[in-house]
Amino acid sequence: MPLANARARVPELLTVAHDPIADHAWLDRLALGCNRYTPLVALDAPDGLILDIAGAEHLFGDEAGLVADAEMRLARLGMSVRHAFGPTADAARALARYQTRPAPDEAAAVRRLPVAALELAPEATTALVRAGLKSIGDLAGRPMANIAARFGGDATTALRRILGDAPSPLDPRIALPPIAVERRFAEPLGSTAHATKVLAELAAEAIEELGERGKGGRHFRATFFRSDGLARSIDVETGHPTRDAGLVMRLFAERMDSLTDPLDPGFGFDMIRFAVPRLDPLGATQLKLEGGEVRKSIEDGAMNELVDRMTTRLGRRRVQRLRAEDTHIPEQAQLALPAITAPPPMPWPAPEPGEPPARPFHLFDPPQPIEVIAEVPDGPPHRFRWRRAMHAVRRYEGPERIAAEWWRRRDNAGLTRDYYRVEDAQGRRFWLFRHGLYDEKPDPRWYIHGLFA
Amino acid sequence: MRESSPSLAGLRKRVARLAASGGPASLPAEARLTSGHAGFDAALGGGLAKGKTHEFFAADALDATSAAAFAALLALRSDAHAPLIWLRTADAARRIGHIYAPGIAELGGSPDRLLIVEVPDAKMLLACANDAARCTGSAAVIVESWGRFPLLDLTAGRRLALGARDAGTTLLMLRLNALPAPSIAETRWSVAAAPSRALAADAPGAPAFDLELLRWRAGPAGGRWRLDWKHDEHAFGEPALSRAVLPLPARRAARPHGAAAA
């Protein structure tokens, strides 16, 4: 029905534009909230969640208790929920979405599902129904080879998964962390300060476990579950494995201070989980006999902590180390990588002895267009205008010809660049290039790519 | 003997701190950033003092690269492995470009020592500069700012300098497109690009810098130098004289004065 017709029938109709991205983000938030029931929660986009509750339901009494709790919290958020239990993820999903008639047990319920639950192409479903195979049970009685021959391999795979004959692995939204400790509260905590204190206790517990395993954490995650069913995760990372609870809590404090939307307790937190998703081996540190560590390691420690703190405050893309890349294209010859992941350094090209630097100190990426007057069309620049100022070229060197990387591109496209190192009357040195040769392009443009010291 | 009152202990600590921060003569020779140019270093009593704040003003917006390179080369000459922390705002890349590691390698520096921190705004720049200054183990901390920096007043500058002194960090304040303002920096420099010595076929030569000492807390200001960077020797040096020898204004003023006295 067109919207205009609907409006004509119900004048007070409220309409909202469909926003799939916001829907997905909301589903994601719900999934994080459902992490309180089990660490293994998978998204079933666009509107489903699959929880692996094996071994977790006793925390809520039984399966029914868990479902009652989940439905209560989701109803408070304005969600209406259909749920089902199944021996495998696919079976549970099919039951939740397609079950229409009650059944004595799960196996019987699966067999009574309509063939639409296989979610095959519409023609295949219609063909199955026309063949008189209306339910999964009907189909399961047939030889698999015949089904595969007529409806394709997908049909048998889907059938075997629903029946539990083939594994239906879950792709959890958050991988199961190696170490996680949590605390539940009978009365929700109303203040962030109190929650931070509990977090510090949890961190100490987790770090004790790290010590027992001889590991250090590289990534720590605190998840605050609110009593209304939503949750908030806060992550910090360190550049080197650590077992220093004080450092980790300082990083969390730094992160919480720099959040654009602060941690909101709402009606209170009723559960806090502290997880260490990434571990690296870390041996015990030996102090020197006369006390204190070697000075070098203290200084390294201070520098590592500075990197961690700045990364936590600014984000990992903002604290960078530069790494050499093996390419001739100037703007791709360096890669700015997050310092916290500490890439192994690659050797840089060695300077030519006795020659002035051939590469600039500052590089514009993208290059900035300039207007150039050259004496001959494919000659060196004579004068150029950059940022509304005219520069007369006194000295130049070039061209250094850099071709596009034709071996990486299928169409052999890309223009050759002619680079000139020029110096103006005031002694400023620029790196200019003409983008394209005259036989490649009728009127090649000039750009400034860098500034020399 | 136990201290009878906490105030006495506090006074003792203060006296110790005052004694530690004596004049320039109290600094050992290795606690200085040297340029490698004998005349320049001698005029400054051995070089730029470490653990202090030094300001580098670009003489013009177009001299920003020269000022940045001069500060970076001074820092990269020292302490073969200590990292150089470079704080800059996120819009600096658009204004004067990204720091280009192959270019630094061509100048003889080691780009692996660079730790570049891009901050969103001036407020965060100051906060991160405070943290970096208090961190031991860096060769130097370069704080690059563009235009006026009203947040960096005398109080903020003093806080930075105290942090740097306690940790022994050398702070190099790179002030681009800005005019000198009162500060507590140990030295203040104006850096400009100088015409290089031409190579064969009139090609531009090694990087050359025009330096002017605008202010020096421990001595007379007003010195001018023209230095070349010689990446083979990993040092600054006298520009090799070729055809056009331009005597520098400051020296020209000094020579007739000396002649008249004689």
XYZ file of C-alpha atoms in Angstrom, chain A residues 254 258 295 298-300 302-303 306-307 309-310 313-314 317-324 329-334 339 345-366 368 386-387 389 391 394-397 421-431 451-453, chain B residues 60 62-66 68-69 72-73 83 85-88 90 93-108 110-120 124 127-129 131-132 135-138 144 146 193-199 201-209 231-232 243:
148
model
C 42.264 8.448 31.369
C 38.270 11.510 27.516
C 67.827 2.493 34.788
C 62.814 2.261 33.982
C 63.156 4.774 31.175
C 61.704 2.305 28.678
C 58.188 5.450 31.367
C 58.189 5.817 27.592
C 53.492 7.565 27.924
C 52.622 5.864 24.633
C 48.433 6.942 28.025
C 48.454 9.089 24.903
C 43.495 9.532 25.435
C 43.755 10.325 21.719
C 45.715 6.276 15.008
C 47.003 9.481 16.575
C 50.164 8.158 18.182
C 52.293 6.990 15.309
C 55.580 5.538 14.337
C 56.754 5.676 10.743
C 57.673 2.575 8.788
C 59.392 2.307 5.437
C 55.731 6.429 -5.167
C 56.723 9.135 -2.670
C 53.453 9.378 -0.762
C 53.396 5.601 -0.257
C 57.020 5.260 0.812
C 56.131 5.732 4.467
C 52.897 3.148 17.966
C 61.301 -1.320 11.819
C 62.263 -1.667 8.164
C 65.543 -0.215 6.907
C 65.283 3.244 5.378
C 67.089 4.112 2.155
C 70.591 5.297 3.001
C 71.515 8.830 1.917
C 73.939 9.320 -0.972
C 77.227 10.594 0.451
C 77.993 14.132 -0.604
C 74.612 14.680 -2.218
C 71.924 16.972 -0.851
C 68.717 15.211 0.237
C 66.597 14.067 -2.683
C 63.445 13.748 -0.610
C 61.702 16.581 1.259
C 61.341 17.010 5.007
C 57.627 17.757 4.795
C 55.359 16.044 2.294
C 51.926 17.174 1.171
C 49.463 14.358 0.776
C 47.566 15.012 -1.443
C 48.788 20.867 -3.752
C 51.623 28.621 -4.631
C 49.108 29.845 -2.054
C 52.413 33.944 -3.704
C 58.146 32.291 -6.345
C 66.783 30.409 -8.864
C 68.163 26.912 -8.928
C 66.701 23.628 -9.912
C 67.626 20.018 -10.301
C 63.993 20.149 -6.740
C 63.903 23.945 -6.926
C 65.156 26.799 -4.778
C 63.642 30.270 -4.843
C 65.314 33.639 -4.361
C 64.914 33.527 -0.546
C 66.571 30.126 -0.318
C 63.458 28.062 0.256
C 63.563 24.671 -1.351
C 60.476 23.038 -2.855
C 59.682 19.751 -4.477
C 59.214 21.225 1.269
C 62.925 20.740 1.832
C 64.798 21.922 4.891
C 58.172 33.558 7.990
C 57.345 29.704 4.501
C 60.335 29.065 6.752
C 58.344 26.581 8.831
C 60.112 23.592 7.313
C 63.529 25.079 8.039
C 61.191 22.215 12.068
C 64.195 20.595 10.421
C 64.675 17.948 14.665
C 68.290 17.710 13.495
C 63.017 8.478 20.915
C 58.544 12.817 20.614
C 56.944 15.162 18.126
C 53.608 16.682 19.115
C 51.641 18.463 16.424
C 46.006 17.375 13.311
C 49.695 18.123 7.887
C 47.445 20.312 5.750
C 49.435 23.462 6.533
C 53.035 22.401 6.133
C 52.702 18.742 5.240
C 53.291 15.374 6.839
C 56.617 14.672 8.475
C 58.287 12.659 5.754
C 60.530 9.913 7.055
C 62.480 9.236 3.808
C 63.473 12.908 3.873
C 64.704 12.585 7.448
C 66.638 9.451 6.494
C 68.231 11.410 3.620
C 69.338 14.027 6.160
C 71.090 11.275 8.099
C 66.894 7.830 11.997
C 63.120 8.054 11.435
C 62.577 4.993 13.640
C 63.287 7.229 16.612
C 60.322 9.465 15.832
C 57.167 9.124 17.865
C 54.595 11.374 16.258
C 51.552 12.386 18.277
C 48.730 14.148 16.477
C 46.460 16.017 18.844
C 43.069 17.489 17.949
C 45.220 18.871 24.105
C 48.156 18.661 28.019
C 50.167 16.128 26.012
C 53.240 18.382 26.089
C 52.846 14.593 29.946
C 55.673 14.193 27.450
C 58.497 11.453 30.845
C 62.131 10.494 31.161
C 64.066 8.785 28.418
C 63.287 10.926 25.388
C 54.800 22.228 17.075
C 50.875 27.178 14.323
C 65.932 29.232 5.112
C 69.158 30.446 3.552
C 70.189 30.125 -0.086
C 72.188 26.963 -0.419
C 75.562 26.581 -2.011
C 74.909 25.665 -5.607
C 76.190 22.344 -6.837
C 74.678 22.618 -13.016
C 73.257 25.136 -10.532
C 71.418 22.521 -8.512
C 70.316 23.427 -4.988
C 72.815 22.195 -2.416
C 72.776 21.065 1.196
C 70.190 22.561 3.564
C 71.239 25.961 4.864
C 69.804 27.846 7.806
C 74.629 14.846 6.593
C 77.834 12.892 5.912
C 80.855 32.225 -5.610
